[in-house]
GROMACS .gro file of C-alpha atoms in nm:
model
  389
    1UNK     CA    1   0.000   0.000   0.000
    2UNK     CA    2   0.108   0.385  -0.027
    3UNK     CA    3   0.324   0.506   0.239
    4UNK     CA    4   0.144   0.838   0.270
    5UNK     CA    5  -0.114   1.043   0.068
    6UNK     CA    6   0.012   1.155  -0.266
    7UNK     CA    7  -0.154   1.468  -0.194
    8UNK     CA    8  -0.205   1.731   0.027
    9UNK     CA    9  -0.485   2.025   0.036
   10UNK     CA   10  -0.384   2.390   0.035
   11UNK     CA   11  -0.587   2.614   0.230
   12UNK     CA   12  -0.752   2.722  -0.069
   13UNK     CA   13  -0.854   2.349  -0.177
   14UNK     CA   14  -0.569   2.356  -0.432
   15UNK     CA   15  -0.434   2.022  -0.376
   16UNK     CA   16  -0.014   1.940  -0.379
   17UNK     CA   17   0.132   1.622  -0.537
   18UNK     CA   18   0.445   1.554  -0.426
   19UNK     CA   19   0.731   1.273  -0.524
   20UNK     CA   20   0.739   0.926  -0.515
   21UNK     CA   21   1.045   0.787  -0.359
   22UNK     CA   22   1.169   0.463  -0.192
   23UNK     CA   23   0.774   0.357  -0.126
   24UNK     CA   24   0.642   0.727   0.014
   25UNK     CA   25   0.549   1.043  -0.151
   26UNK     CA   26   0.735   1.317  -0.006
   27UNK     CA   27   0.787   1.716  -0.097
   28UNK     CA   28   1.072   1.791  -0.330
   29UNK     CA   29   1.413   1.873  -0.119
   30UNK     CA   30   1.361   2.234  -0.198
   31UNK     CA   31   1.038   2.236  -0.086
   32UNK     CA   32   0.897   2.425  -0.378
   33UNK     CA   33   0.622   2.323  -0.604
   34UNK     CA   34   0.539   2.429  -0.957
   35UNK     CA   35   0.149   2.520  -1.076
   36UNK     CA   36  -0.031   2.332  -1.366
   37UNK     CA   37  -0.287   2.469  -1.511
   38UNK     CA   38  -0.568   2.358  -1.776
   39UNK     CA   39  -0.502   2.437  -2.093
   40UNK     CA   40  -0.840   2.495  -2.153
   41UNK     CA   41  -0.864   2.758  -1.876
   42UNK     CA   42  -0.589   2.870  -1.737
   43UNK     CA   43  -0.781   2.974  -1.422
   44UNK     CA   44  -0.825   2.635  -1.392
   45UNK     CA   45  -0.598   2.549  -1.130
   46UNK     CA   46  -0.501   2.156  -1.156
   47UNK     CA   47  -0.308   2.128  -0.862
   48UNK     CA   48   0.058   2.222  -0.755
   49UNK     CA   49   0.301   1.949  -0.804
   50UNK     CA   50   0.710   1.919  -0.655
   51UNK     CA   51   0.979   2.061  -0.810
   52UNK     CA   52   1.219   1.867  -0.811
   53UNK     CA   53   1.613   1.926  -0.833
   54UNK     CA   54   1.906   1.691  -0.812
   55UNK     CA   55   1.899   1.609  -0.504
   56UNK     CA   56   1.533   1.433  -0.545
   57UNK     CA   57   1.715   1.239  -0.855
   58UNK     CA   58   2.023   1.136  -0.644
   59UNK     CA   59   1.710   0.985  -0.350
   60UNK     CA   60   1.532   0.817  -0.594
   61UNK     CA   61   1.825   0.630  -0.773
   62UNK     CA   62   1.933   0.569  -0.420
   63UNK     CA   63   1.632   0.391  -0.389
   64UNK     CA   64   1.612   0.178  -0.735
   65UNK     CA   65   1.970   0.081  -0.696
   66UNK     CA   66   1.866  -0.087  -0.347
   67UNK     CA   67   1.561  -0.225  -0.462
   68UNK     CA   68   1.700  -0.398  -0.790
   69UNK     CA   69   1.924  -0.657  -0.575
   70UNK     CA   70   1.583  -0.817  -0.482
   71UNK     CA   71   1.345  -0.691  -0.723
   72UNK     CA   72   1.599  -0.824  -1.004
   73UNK     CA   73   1.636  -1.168  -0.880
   74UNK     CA   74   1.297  -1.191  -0.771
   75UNK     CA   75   0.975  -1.408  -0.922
   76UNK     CA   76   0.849  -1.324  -1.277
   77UNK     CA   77   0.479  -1.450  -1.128
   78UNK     CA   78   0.500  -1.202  -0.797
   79UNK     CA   79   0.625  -0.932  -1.073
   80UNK     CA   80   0.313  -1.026  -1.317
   81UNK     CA   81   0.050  -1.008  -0.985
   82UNK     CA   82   0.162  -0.635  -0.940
   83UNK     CA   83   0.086  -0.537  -1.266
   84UNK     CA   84  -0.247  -0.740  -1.332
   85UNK     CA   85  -0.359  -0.585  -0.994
   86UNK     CA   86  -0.245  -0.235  -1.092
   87UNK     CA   87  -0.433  -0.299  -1.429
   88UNK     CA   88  -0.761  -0.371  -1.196
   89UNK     CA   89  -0.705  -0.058  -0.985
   90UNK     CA   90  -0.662   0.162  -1.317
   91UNK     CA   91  -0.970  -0.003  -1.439
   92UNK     CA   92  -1.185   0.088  -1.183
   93UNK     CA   93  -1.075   0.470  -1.211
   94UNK     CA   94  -1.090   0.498  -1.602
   95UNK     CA   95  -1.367   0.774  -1.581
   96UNK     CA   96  -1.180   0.957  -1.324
   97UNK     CA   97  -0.865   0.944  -1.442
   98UNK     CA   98  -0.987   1.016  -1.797
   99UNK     CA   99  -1.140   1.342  -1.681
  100UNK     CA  100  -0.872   1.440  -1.545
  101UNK     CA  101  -0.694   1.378  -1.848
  102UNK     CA  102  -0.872   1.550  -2.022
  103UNK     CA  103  -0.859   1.856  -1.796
  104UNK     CA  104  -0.502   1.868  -1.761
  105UNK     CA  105  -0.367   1.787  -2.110
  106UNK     CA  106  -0.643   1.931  -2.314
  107UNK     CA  107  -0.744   1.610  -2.513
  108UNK     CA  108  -1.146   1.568  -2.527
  109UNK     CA  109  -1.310   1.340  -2.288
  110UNK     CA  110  -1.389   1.025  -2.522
  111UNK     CA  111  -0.983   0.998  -2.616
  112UNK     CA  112  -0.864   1.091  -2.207
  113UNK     CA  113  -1.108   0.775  -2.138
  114UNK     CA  114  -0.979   0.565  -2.438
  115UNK     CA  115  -0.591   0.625  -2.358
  116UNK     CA  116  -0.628   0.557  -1.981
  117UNK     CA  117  -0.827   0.227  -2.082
  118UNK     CA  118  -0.520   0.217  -2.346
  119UNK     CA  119  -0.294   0.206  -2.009
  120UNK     CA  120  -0.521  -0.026  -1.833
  121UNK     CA  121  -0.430  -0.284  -2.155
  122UNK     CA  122  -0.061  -0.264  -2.121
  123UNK     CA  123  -0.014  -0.300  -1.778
  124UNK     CA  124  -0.224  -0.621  -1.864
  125UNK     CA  125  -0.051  -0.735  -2.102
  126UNK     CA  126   0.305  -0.699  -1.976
  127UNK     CA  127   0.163  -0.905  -1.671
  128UNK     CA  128   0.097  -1.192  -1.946
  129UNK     CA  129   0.449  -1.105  -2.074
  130UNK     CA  130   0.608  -1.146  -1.783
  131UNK     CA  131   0.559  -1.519  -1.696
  132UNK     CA  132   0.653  -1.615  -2.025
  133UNK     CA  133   0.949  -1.745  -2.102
  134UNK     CA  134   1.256  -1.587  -2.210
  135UNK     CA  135   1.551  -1.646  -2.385
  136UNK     CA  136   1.596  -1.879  -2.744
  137UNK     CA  137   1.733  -2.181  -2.850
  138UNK     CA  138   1.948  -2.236  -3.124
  139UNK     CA  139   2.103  -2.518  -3.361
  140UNK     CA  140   2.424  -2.597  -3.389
  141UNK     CA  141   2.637  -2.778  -3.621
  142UNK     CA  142   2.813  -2.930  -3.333
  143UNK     CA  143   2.515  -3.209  -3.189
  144UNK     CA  144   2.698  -3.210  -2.827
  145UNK     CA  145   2.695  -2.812  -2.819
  146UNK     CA  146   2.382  -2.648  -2.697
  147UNK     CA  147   2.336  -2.262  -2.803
  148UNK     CA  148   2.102  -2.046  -2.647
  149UNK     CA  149   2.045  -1.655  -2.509
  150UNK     CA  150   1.912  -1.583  -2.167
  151UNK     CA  151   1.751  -1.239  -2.110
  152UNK     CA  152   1.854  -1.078  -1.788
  153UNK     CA  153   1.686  -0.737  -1.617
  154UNK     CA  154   1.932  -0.445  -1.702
  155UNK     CA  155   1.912  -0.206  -1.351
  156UNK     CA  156   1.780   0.113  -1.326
  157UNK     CA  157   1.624   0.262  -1.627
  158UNK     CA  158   1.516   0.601  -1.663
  159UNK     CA  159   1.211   0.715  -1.821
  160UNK     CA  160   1.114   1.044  -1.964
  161UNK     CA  161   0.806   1.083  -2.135
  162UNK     CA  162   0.596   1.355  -2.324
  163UNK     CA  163   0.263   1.556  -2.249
  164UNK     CA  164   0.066   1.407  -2.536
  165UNK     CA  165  -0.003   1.091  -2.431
  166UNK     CA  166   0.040   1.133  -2.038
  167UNK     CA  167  -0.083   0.816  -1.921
  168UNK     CA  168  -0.038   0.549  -2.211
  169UNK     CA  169   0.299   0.598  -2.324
  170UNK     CA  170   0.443   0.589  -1.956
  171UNK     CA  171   0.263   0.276  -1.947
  172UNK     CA  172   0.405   0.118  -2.228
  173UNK     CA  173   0.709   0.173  -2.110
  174UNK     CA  174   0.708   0.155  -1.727
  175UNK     CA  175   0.550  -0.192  -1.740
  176UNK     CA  176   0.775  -0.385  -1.995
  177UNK     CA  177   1.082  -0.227  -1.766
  178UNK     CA  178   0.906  -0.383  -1.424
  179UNK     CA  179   0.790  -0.725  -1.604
  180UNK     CA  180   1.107  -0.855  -1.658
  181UNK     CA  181   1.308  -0.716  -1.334
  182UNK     CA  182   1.428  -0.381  -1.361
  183UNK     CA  183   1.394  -0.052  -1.114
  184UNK     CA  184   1.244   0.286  -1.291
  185UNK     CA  185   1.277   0.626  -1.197
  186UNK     CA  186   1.043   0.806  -1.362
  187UNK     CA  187   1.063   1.144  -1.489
  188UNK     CA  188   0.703   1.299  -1.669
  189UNK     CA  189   0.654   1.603  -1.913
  190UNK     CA  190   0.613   1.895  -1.666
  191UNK     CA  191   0.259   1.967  -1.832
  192UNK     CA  192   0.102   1.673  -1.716
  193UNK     CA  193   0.231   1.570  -1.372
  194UNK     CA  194  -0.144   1.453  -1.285
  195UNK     CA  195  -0.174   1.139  -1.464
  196UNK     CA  196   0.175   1.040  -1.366
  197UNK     CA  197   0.063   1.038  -1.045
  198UNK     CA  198  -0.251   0.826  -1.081
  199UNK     CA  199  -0.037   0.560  -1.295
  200UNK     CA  200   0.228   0.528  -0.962
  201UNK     CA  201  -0.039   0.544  -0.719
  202UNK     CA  202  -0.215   0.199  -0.927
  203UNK     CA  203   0.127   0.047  -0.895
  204UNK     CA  204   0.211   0.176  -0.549
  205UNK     CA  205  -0.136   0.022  -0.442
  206UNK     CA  206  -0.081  -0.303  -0.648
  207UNK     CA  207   0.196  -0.360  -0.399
  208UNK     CA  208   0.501  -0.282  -0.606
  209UNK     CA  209   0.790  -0.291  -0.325
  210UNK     CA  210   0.961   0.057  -0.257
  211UNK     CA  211   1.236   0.194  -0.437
  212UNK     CA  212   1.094  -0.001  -0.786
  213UNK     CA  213   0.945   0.276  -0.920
  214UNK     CA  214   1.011   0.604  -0.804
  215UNK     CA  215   0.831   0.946  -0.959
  216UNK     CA  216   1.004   1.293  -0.989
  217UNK     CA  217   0.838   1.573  -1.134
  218UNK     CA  218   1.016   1.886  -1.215
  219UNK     CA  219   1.126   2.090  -1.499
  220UNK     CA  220   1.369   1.930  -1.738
  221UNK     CA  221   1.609   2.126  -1.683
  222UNK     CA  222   1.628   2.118  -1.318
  223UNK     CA  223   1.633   1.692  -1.341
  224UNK     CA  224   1.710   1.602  -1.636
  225UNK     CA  225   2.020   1.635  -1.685
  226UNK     CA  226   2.110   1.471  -1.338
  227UNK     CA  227   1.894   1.164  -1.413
  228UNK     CA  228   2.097   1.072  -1.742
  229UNK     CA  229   2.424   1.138  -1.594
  230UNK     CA  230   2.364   0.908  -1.333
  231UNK     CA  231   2.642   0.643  -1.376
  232UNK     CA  232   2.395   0.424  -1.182
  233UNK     CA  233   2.100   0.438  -1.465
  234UNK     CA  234   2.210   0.203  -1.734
  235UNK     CA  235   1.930   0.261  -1.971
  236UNK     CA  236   1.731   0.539  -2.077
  237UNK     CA  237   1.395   0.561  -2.255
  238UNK     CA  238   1.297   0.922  -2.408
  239UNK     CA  239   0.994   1.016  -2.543
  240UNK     CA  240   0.987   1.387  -2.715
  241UNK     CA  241   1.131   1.644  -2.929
  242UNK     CA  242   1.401   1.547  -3.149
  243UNK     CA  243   1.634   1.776  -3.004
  244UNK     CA  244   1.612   1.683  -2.656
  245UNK     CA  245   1.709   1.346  -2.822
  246UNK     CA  246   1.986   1.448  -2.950
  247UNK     CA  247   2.157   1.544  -2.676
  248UNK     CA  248   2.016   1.255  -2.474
  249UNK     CA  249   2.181   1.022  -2.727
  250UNK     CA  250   2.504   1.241  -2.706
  251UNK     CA  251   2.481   1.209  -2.327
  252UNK     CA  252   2.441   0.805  -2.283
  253UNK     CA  253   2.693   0.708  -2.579
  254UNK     CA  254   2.964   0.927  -2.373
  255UNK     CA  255   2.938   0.700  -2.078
  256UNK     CA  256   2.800   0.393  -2.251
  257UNK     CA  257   2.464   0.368  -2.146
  258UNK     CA  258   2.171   0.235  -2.361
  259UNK     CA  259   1.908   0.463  -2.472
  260UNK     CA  260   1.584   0.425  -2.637
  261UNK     CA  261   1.459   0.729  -2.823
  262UNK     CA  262   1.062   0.842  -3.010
  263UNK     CA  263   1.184   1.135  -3.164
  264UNK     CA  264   0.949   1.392  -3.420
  265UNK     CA  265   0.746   1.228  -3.704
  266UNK     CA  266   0.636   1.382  -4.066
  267UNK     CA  267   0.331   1.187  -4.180
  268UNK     CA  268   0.163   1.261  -4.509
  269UNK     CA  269  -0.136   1.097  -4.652
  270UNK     CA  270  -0.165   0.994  -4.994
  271UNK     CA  271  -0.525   1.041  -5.184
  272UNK     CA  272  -0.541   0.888  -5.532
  273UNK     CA  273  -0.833   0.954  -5.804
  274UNK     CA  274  -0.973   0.658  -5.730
  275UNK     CA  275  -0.989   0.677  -5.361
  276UNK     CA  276  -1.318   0.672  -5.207
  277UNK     CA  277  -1.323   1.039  -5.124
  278UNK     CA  278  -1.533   0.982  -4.804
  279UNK     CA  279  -1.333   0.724  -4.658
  280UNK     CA  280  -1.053   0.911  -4.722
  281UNK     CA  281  -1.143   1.227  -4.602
  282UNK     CA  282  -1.217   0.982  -4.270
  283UNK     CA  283  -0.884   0.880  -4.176
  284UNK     CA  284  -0.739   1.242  -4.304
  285UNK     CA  285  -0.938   1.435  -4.084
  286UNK     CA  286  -0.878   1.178  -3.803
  287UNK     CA  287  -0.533   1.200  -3.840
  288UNK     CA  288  -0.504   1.532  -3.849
  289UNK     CA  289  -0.740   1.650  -3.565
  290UNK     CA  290  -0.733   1.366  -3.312
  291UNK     CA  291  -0.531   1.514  -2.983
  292UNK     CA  292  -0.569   1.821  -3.138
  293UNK     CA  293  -0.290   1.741  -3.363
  294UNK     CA  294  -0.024   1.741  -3.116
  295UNK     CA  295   0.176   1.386  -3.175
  296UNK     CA  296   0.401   1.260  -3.370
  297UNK     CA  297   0.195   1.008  -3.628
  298UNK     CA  298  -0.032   1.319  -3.680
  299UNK     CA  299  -0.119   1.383  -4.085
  300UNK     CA  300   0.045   1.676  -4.112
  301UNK     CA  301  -0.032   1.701  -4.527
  302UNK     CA  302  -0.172   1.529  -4.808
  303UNK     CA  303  -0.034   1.494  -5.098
  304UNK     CA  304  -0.391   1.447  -5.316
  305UNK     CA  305  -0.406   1.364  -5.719
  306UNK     CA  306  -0.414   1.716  -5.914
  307UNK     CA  307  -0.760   1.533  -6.079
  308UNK     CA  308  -0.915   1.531  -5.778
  309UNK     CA  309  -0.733   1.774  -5.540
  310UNK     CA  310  -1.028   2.044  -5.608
  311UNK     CA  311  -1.287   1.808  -5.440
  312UNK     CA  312  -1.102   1.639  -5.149
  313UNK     CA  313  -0.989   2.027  -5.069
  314UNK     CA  314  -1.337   2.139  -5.052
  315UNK     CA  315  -1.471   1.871  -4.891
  316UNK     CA  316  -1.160   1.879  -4.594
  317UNK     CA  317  -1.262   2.221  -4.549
  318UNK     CA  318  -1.596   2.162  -4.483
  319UNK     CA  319  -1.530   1.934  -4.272
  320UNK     CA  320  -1.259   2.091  -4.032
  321UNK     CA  321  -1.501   2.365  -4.064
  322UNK     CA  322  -1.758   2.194  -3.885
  323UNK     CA  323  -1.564   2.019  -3.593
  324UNK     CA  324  -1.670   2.164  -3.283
  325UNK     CA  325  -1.330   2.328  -3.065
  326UNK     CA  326  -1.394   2.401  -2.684
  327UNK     CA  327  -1.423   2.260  -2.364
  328UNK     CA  328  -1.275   1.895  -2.384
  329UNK     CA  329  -1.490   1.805  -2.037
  330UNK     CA  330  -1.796   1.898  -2.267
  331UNK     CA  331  -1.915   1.566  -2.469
  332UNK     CA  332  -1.962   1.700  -2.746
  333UNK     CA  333  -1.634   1.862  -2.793
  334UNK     CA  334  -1.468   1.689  -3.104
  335UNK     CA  335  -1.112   1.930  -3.049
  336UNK     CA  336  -0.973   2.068  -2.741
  337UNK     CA  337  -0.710   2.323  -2.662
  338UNK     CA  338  -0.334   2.311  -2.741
  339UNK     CA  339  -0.126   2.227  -2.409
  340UNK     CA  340  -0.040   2.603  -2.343
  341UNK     CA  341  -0.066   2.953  -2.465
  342UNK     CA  342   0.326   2.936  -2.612
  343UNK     CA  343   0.185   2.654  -2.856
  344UNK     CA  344  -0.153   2.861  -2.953
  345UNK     CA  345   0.093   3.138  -3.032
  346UNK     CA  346   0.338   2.959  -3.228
  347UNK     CA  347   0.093   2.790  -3.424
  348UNK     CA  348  -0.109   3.121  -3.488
  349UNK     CA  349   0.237   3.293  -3.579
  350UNK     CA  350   0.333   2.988  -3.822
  351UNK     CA  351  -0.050   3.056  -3.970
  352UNK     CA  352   0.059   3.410  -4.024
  353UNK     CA  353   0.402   3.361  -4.164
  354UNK     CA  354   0.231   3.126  -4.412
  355UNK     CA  355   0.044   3.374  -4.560
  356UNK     CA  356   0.278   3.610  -4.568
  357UNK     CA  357   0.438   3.375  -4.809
  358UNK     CA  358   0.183   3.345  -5.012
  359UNK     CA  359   0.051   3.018  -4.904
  360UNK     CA  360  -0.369   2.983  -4.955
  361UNK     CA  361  -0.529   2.942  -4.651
  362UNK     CA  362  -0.857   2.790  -4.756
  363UNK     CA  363  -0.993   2.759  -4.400
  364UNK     CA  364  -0.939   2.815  -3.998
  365UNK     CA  365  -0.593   2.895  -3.855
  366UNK     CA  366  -0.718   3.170  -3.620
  367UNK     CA  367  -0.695   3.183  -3.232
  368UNK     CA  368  -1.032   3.138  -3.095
  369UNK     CA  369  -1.167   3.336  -2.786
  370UNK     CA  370  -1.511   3.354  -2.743
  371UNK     CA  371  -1.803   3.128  -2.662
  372UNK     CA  372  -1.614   2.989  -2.313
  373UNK     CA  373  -1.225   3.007  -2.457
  374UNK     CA  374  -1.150   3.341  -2.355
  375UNK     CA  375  -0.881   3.176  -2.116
  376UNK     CA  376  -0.793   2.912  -2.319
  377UNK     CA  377  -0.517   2.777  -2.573
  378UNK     CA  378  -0.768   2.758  -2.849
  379UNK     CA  379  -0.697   2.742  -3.203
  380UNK     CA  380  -0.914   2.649  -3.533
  381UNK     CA  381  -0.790   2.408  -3.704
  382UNK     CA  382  -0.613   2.543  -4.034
  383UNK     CA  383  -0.617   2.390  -4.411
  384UNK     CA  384  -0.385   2.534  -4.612
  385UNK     CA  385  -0.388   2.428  -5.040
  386UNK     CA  386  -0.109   2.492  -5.294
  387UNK     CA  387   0.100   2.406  -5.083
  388UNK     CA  388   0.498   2.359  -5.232
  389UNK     CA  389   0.608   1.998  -5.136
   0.00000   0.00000   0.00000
């Protein structure tokens, strides 16, 4: 069970998340906290959240370090329990934890609930995964020689994932990294330090021994760096931008570590003449819209047949047109915010500088700030034709 509360009330309701480290959540070592706000409404108040500096990095790989001489060595069926039980707690808050999703990130409702019952699956199936057996046999030419590989737990593995998908891609990696034996310390995107917190309090509850997994929040800057230079964290896995990659990769080769990296993605869609327009314009829209357009496998362009361009342009803009931008608590909300006012405002300046160069905007592409997103990072979605390739 948790050590302590992972939160704490303010005396103006505004509840504080602190760290988790070596089995308890505890304040950050400075003792200061940092605000996240909805993206939707930034008087929206989400909750204050530790910030963390090097000295909550050096605790918690303290505590992983420990915990891997047993944890490592221990059974692949007490391992798989944890994480089918954490699976069951997660299920039973998908609606909770989904709202809250959705409040803190910005995606709509319907996708917060789908990627926390995303997470739910993983930590599922890694619990399958981790009774199975591993390790191959091979032939040999030599019929008294026996050849084959036995997979061993690496140690302490840090993680560092993105805003976009706060819940589901911690998941997928936090659970394959428990399954088969190794200690995480776990660093999320700064925007979304909520649903970090309800994915280590399932685990924490599931009865995942201290020092396993350990939670830092913080700005990158403050614990990043510390976390990869760690001589004690032998493999990293990075989620985000590809220059933070870059100098992640730099970073691990110098002191040989390994180092798993989801960088940036480009991700056109092709539309022949003898598509079916409607199904196409489907999975293009989708693409492009879904999460507000904020991950890496989003369709950023199409690249449509000249016979046919004239329709499928008029009929995206229709379309994009239509979708309904606002509140992504409300229901009926097909696209929410983006994460903060920077994004809006890059976007809406990229919009601009389009035009200036004499790209056609055929529809959207302004900042949106009436009808309930006064205080919010709202943006229309843009088309843009003529584009040069």
């Amino acid at each position: 069970m948790v050590a302590a509360p992972s939160r704490a009330e303010t005396g103006s309701g505004v509840q504080t998340y602190g760290n988790y480290i070596a089995g308890e959540w505890r304040p950050a070592a400075t003792g200061e906290t940092l605000e996240n706000r909805s993206p939707s409404n930034r008087n929206d108040l989400v909750g204050l959240f530790a910030a963390s500096d090097a000295d909550d990095i050096r605790a918690a790989v303290d505590a992983a370090a420990k915990a891997y001489e047993t944890w490592g060595k221990g059974s692949p069926i007490v391992r798989a329990n944890i994480l089918h039980k954490a699976a069951n707690i997660l299920e039973g808050r998908i609606a909770e934890v989904g709202r809250e999703l959705a409040r803190e990130e910005g995606k709509t409702l319907k996708e917060g609930i789908g990627e926390t019952t995303r997470a739910v699956q993983i930590l599922r199936y890694y619990a399958g995964e981790a009774q199975q057996p591993t390790g191959e046999h091979y032939p040999s030419i030599n019929p008294l020689t026996l050849l084959y590989t036995v997979r061993e737990p690496l140690g302490v593995c840090a993680v560092i994932t993105p805003w976009n998908f706060p819940i589901a891609i911690p998941a997928w990696k936090i659970a394959p990294a428990l399954a088969f034996g190794n200690t995480v310390v776990f660093k999320p995107a700064s925007e979304t330090p909520l649903c970090a917190v309800r994915l280590v309090e399932a685990l924490a509850e599931a009865g995942l021994p201290a020092g396993v997994l350990s939670l830092v929040s913080g700005r990158a800057a403050a614990v990043g760096d510390p976390l990869v230079q760690d001589e004690r964290v032998v493999a990293i896995s990075f989620t985000g931008s590809n220059e933070v990659g870059a100098s992640l990769r730099k970073q691990a080769a110098e002191r040989g570590a390994k180092i798993q990296l989801e960088l940036g993605g480009k991700n056109p869609a092709i539309v022949l003449a003898d598509a079916d327009m409607d199904h196409a314009l489907m999975h293009v829209v989708n693409g492009a819209m879904m999460s507000t357009g904020q991950k890496c496998t989003a369709t950023s362009r199409a690249i449509v047949d000249r016979r046919v361009a004239g329709e499928f342009t008029e009929m995206l803009a229709k379309k994009i047109t239509s979708l309904r931008v606002g509140d992504p608590l409300d229901p009926e909300t097909q696209i929410g915010p983006l994460i903060d006012e920077t994004a809006a405002e890059r976007v809406a300046g990229e919009v601009r500088q389009a035009k200036e160069q004499g790209v056609s905007l055929v529809a959207g592409g302004e900042r949106l700030r009436d009808g309930g997103r006064e205080n919010g990072s709202f943006v229309a979605p843009a088309l843009f034709a003529d584009v040069d390739p």
